[in-house]
Coordinates of C-alpha atoms in Angstrom, one line a residue:
M1 CA 9.7 -7.9 -41.1
N2 CA 11.5 -9.9 -38.3
K3 CA 13.7 -6.9 -37.5
K4 CA 10.6 -4.7 -37.0
K5 CA 9.0 -7.4 -34.8
N6 CA 12.1 -7.7 -32.7
Q7 CA 12.1 -3.9 -32.2
E8 CA 8.5 -4.0 -31.1
N9 CA 9.1 -6.8 -28.6
A10 CA 12.1 -5.0 -27.2
S11 CA 10.1 -1.8 -26.7
N12 CA 7.2 -3.7 -25.0
K13 CA 9.6 -4.8 -22.2
F14 CA 9.7 -1.2 -20.9
I15 CA 7.1 0.5 -18.8
P16 CA 5.2 3.3 -20.6
F17 CA 3.9 6.4 -18.9
I18 CA 0.1 6.5 -19.3
T19 CA -1.7 9.8 -18.9
T20 CA -4.9 11.5 -20.1
Y21 CA -4.5 13.8 -23.1
N22 CA -4.9 17.5 -22.4
Q23 CA -3.6 20.9 -23.7
S24 CA -0.5 20.9 -21.4
N25 CA 0.8 17.6 -22.8
K26 CA 3.5 19.1 -25.0
Q27 CA 5.0 21.1 -22.1
F28 CA 4.7 18.1 -19.8
Q29 CA 6.5 15.9 -22.3
Q30 CA 9.4 18.4 -22.5
I31 CA 9.8 18.4 -18.7
L32 CA 9.7 14.6 -18.6
K33 CA 12.4 14.3 -21.3
K34 CA 14.5 16.9 -19.6
H35 CA 14.6 15.1 -16.2
W36 CA 14.3 11.5 -17.5
H37 CA 18.0 10.8 -16.6
I38 CA 17.1 11.1 -12.9
L39 CA 14.7 8.2 -13.1
R40 CA 17.2 6.3 -15.2
K41 CA 19.7 6.5 -12.3
D42 CA 17.3 4.7 -9.9
K43 CA 18.6 1.1 -9.4
D44 CA 15.1 -0.3 -9.1
L45 CA 13.5 1.5 -12.0
S46 CA 16.3 1.6 -14.5
K47 CA 15.8 -1.9 -15.8
D48 CA 12.2 -1.2 -16.6
L49 CA 12.7 2.2 -18.3
S50 CA 13.6 2.9 -21.9
D51 CA 16.3 5.3 -23.0
I52 CA 13.7 7.9 -23.7
P53 CA 10.2 8.2 -22.1
R54 CA 7.4 6.2 -23.8
I55 CA 4.2 8.2 -23.3
I56 CA 0.7 6.8 -24.1
Y57 CA -2.2 9.2 -24.0
K58 CA -5.7 8.1 -23.0
K59 CA -8.9 9.7 -24.4
P60 CA -10.2 12.3 -22.0
Q61 CA -13.8 12.3 -20.7
T62 CA -16.4 13.8 -23.0
L63 CA -18.9 16.4 -21.8
K64 CA -21.6 13.7 -21.9
Q65 CA -19.5 11.4 -19.6
I66 CA -19.0 14.3 -17.1
L67 CA -22.6 15.5 -17.0
A68 CA -24.3 12.1 -17.3
P69 CA -22.0 9.4 -16.0
S70 CA -23.0 5.8 -16.4
C71 CA -21.9 5.1 -12.8
I72 CA -23.4 7.4 -10.2
P73 CA -20.9 8.2 -7.5
V74 CA -21.6 6.7 -4.1
K75 CA -22.8 9.3 -1.7
Q76 CA -20.7 9.6 1.4
H77 CA -22.8 9.7 4.6
K78 CA -21.5 11.2 7.8
N79 CA -21.0 8.6 10.5
I80 CA -23.7 8.8 13.2
K81 CA -22.3 7.4 16.4
T82 CA -24.7 5.6 18.7
F83 CA -24.2 3.1 21.5
F84 CA -25.0 0.2 19.3
S85 CA -23.2 1.3 16.1
Q86 CA -19.8 0.2 14.9
D87 CA -19.2 3.4 12.9
N88 CA -16.6 4.7 15.3
N89 CA -13.3 5.2 13.5
G90 CA -10.3 3.3 14.8
F91 CA -8.7 -0.1 15.2
F92 CA -10.6 -2.4 17.6
S93 CA -8.7 -5.6 18.5
C94 CA -10.9 -8.5 19.5
K95 CA -8.5 -9.8 22.3
N96 CA -9.7 -13.4 21.4
C97 CA -7.9 -14.4 18.2
K98 CA -4.5 -15.9 18.1
A99 CA -3.0 -12.7 16.9
C100 CA -4.4 -10.7 19.9
R101 CA -3.5 -13.5 22.4
T102 CA 0.1 -13.7 21.1
C103 CA 0.9 -10.1 20.5
K104 CA -1.2 -8.7 23.3
P105 CA -2.2 -5.2 21.9
K106 CA -1.6 -2.4 24.3
D107 CA -5.1 -1.0 23.9
K108 CA -8.3 -2.5 22.7
K109 CA -9.2 0.7 20.9
I110 CA -6.5 2.6 18.9
F111 CA -7.5 5.8 17.2
S112 CA -4.2 7.0 15.8
F113 CA -0.7 6.0 14.9
K114 CA 2.6 7.7 14.1
S115 CA 5.8 7.4 12.2
N116 CA 8.8 6.6 14.5
V117 CA 11.1 8.3 12.0
T118 CA 9.3 11.7 11.7
N119 CA 7.0 11.5 14.8
E120 CA 4.1 12.7 12.5
K121 CA 0.8 11.5 13.9
F122 CA -2.2 10.2 11.8
D123 CA -5.8 9.5 12.7
I124 CA -7.4 6.2 11.7
K125 CA -10.3 7.3 9.5
C126 CA -12.3 4.1 9.3
F127 CA -13.6 1.2 11.4
I128 CA -11.2 -1.8 11.5
N129 CA -11.1 -4.9 13.6
C130 CA -9.4 -8.3 13.4
N131 CA -11.9 -9.6 11.0
S132 CA -11.6 -6.7 8.5
S133 CA -10.3 -7.5 5.0
N134 CA -8.4 -5.4 2.4
V135 CA -6.5 -3.8 5.3
I136 CA -3.2 -1.9 5.4
Y137 CA -1.5 -2.7 8.7
L138 CA 1.4 -1.5 10.8
L139 CA 3.8 -3.8 12.6
E140 CA 6.3 -2.6 15.2
C141 CA 9.1 -4.3 17.1
P142 CA 10.8 -3.4 20.4
C143 CA 13.5 -1.5 18.4
K144 CA 10.7 0.8 17.2
L145 CA 11.3 -0.3 13.6
Q146 CA 8.1 -0.3 11.7
Y147 CA 6.7 -2.3 8.8
I148 CA 3.8 -1.6 6.5
G149 CA 1.9 -4.5 5.0
R150 CA -1.4 -5.3 3.2
T151 CA -3.8 -8.2 3.0
G152 CA -6.9 -9.0 1.0
R153 CA -7.9 -11.6 3.6
N154 CA -9.0 -10.8 7.2
L155 CA -6.3 -9.1 9.3
K156 CA -6.0 -11.8 11.9
T157 CA -5.1 -14.4 9.3
R158 CA -2.3 -12.3 7.9
I159 CA -0.9 -11.5 11.4
R160 CA -1.1 -15.1 12.4
E161 CA 1.2 -15.9 9.4
H162 CA 3.7 -13.3 10.6
I163 CA 3.6 -14.9 14.1
N164 CA 4.2 -18.4 12.7
N165 CA 7.1 -17.1 10.5
I166 CA 8.7 -15.4 13.5
R167 CA 8.5 -18.6 15.6
K168 CA 10.0 -20.7 12.8
G169 CA 12.8 -18.1 12.3
V170 CA 12.0 -17.7 8.6
S171 CA 14.8 -15.7 7.0
T172 CA 13.1 -14.9 3.7
H173 CA 10.9 -12.2 5.2
S174 CA 12.2 -9.0 6.6
V175 CA 10.1 -9.1 9.8
S176 CA 10.8 -12.7 10.9
A177 CA 14.4 -12.3 9.9
H178 CA 14.7 -9.2 12.1
F179 CA 13.0 -11.0 15.1
K180 CA 15.4 -13.9 14.6
S181 CA 18.5 -11.8 14.8
H182 CA 17.4 -9.2 17.4
H183 CA 14.5 -10.6 19.4
N184 CA 15.1 -14.3 19.8
S185 CA 12.2 -15.2 17.5
D186 CA 9.7 -14.1 20.1
P187 CA 6.4 -13.1 18.4
S188 CA 4.9 -11.8 21.7
L189 CA 7.2 -8.7 21.3
L190 CA 5.4 -7.8 18.0
T191 CA 2.6 -5.2 18.0
F192 CA 0.1 -4.7 15.1
T193 CA -2.4 -2.0 14.2
G194 CA -4.9 -1.8 11.3
I195 CA -4.4 1.7 9.9
T196 CA -6.8 1.9 6.9
K197 CA -8.8 -0.3 4.6
K198 CA -10.2 -0.1 1.1
M199 CA -13.8 -0.8 0.1
T200 CA -14.7 -2.6 -3.1
H201 CA -17.0 -0.7 -5.5
W202 CA -20.5 -2.1 -6.1
R203 CA -19.6 -2.5 -9.8
G204 CA -16.4 -4.3 -9.0
S205 CA -12.9 -3.0 -8.9
N206 CA -9.2 -4.1 -8.9
I207 CA -9.0 -4.2 -5.1
I208 CA -5.5 -5.7 -5.1
N209 CA -4.3 -2.7 -7.1
Q210 CA -6.0 -0.3 -4.7
I211 CA -4.5 -1.8 -1.5
S212 CA -1.1 -2.0 -3.2
R213 CA -1.2 1.7 -3.9
E214 CA -2.3 2.4 -0.3
E215 CA 0.5 0.2 1.0
T216 CA 3.1 2.1 -1.1
F217 CA 1.7 5.4 0.0
W218 CA 2.1 4.6 3.7
I219 CA 5.5 3.0 3.3
H220 CA 6.6 6.4 1.9
K221 CA 4.6 8.5 4.4
L222 CA 5.9 6.6 7.5
K223 CA 9.5 6.2 6.1
T224 CA 9.5 2.4 6.8
L225 CA 11.9 1.5 4.0
T226 CA 15.2 -0.1 5.2
P227 CA 17.3 1.0 7.0
K228 CA 14.8 3.3 8.8
G229 CA 12.2 0.5 8.8
L230 CA 11.6 -3.1 7.9
N231 CA 10.2 -2.8 4.4
I232 CA 12.7 -3.8 1.8
E233 CA 10.9 -2.7 -1.3
I234 CA 7.9 -0.8 -2.6
D235 CA 5.5 -1.6 -5.5
L236 CA 5.4 1.2 -8.1
K237 CA 3.9 -0.8 -10.9
C238 CA 0.5 -0.6 -9.2
F239 CA 0.3 3.0 -10.2
L240 CA 0.6 2.3 -13.9
T241 CA -2.7 0.4 -14.2
D242 CA -6.2 1.4 -13.2

């Protein structure tokens, strides 16, 4: 009895692969087992992966759920731009908060951003300002190294924390540590841009999980992991839960 319980506890330490059941599951399972050794070699994932893949299948949607969902999807309306509206896409700095006064953004309106590694350019597809919350933001230093971060609070509060950490020469965060060793702990050399944000669903949602996934996506897309950038890790566990 105790032996069986110990085996269950040991297996629960590992991260399972959760997917929806479908007709291709058998073929998918064979492919996953064949290439499982590749994931096992990853230094960050290996400690959380079992010797063989643990797959958990979720029940697929029924025809009733597809045709008559309990939650009606929110209809996306096209932005109508007027003189008074704030529906213009882009990052609009206020120029008045501590973050703006210290970092002095180059432009009050920023409509796009790019990866300094690949030079690929991306448009900002939502309205973001210093008071926006649930934002994914981009930091950049004079070395052109970039950092992707996220915040559930308003953007100016999070940037203010980065500024304070840089001034204090905090060595436990990659951004402030870099500024301490390369830029004399001068926060005025930092630039920041809000690049996207997530909206909470009217029925409620795990917004922290959503912005964590978005942060991981942009870290990968902009290639900001060290040594090419200032991010030192990515969060993959946010993709394992809804």
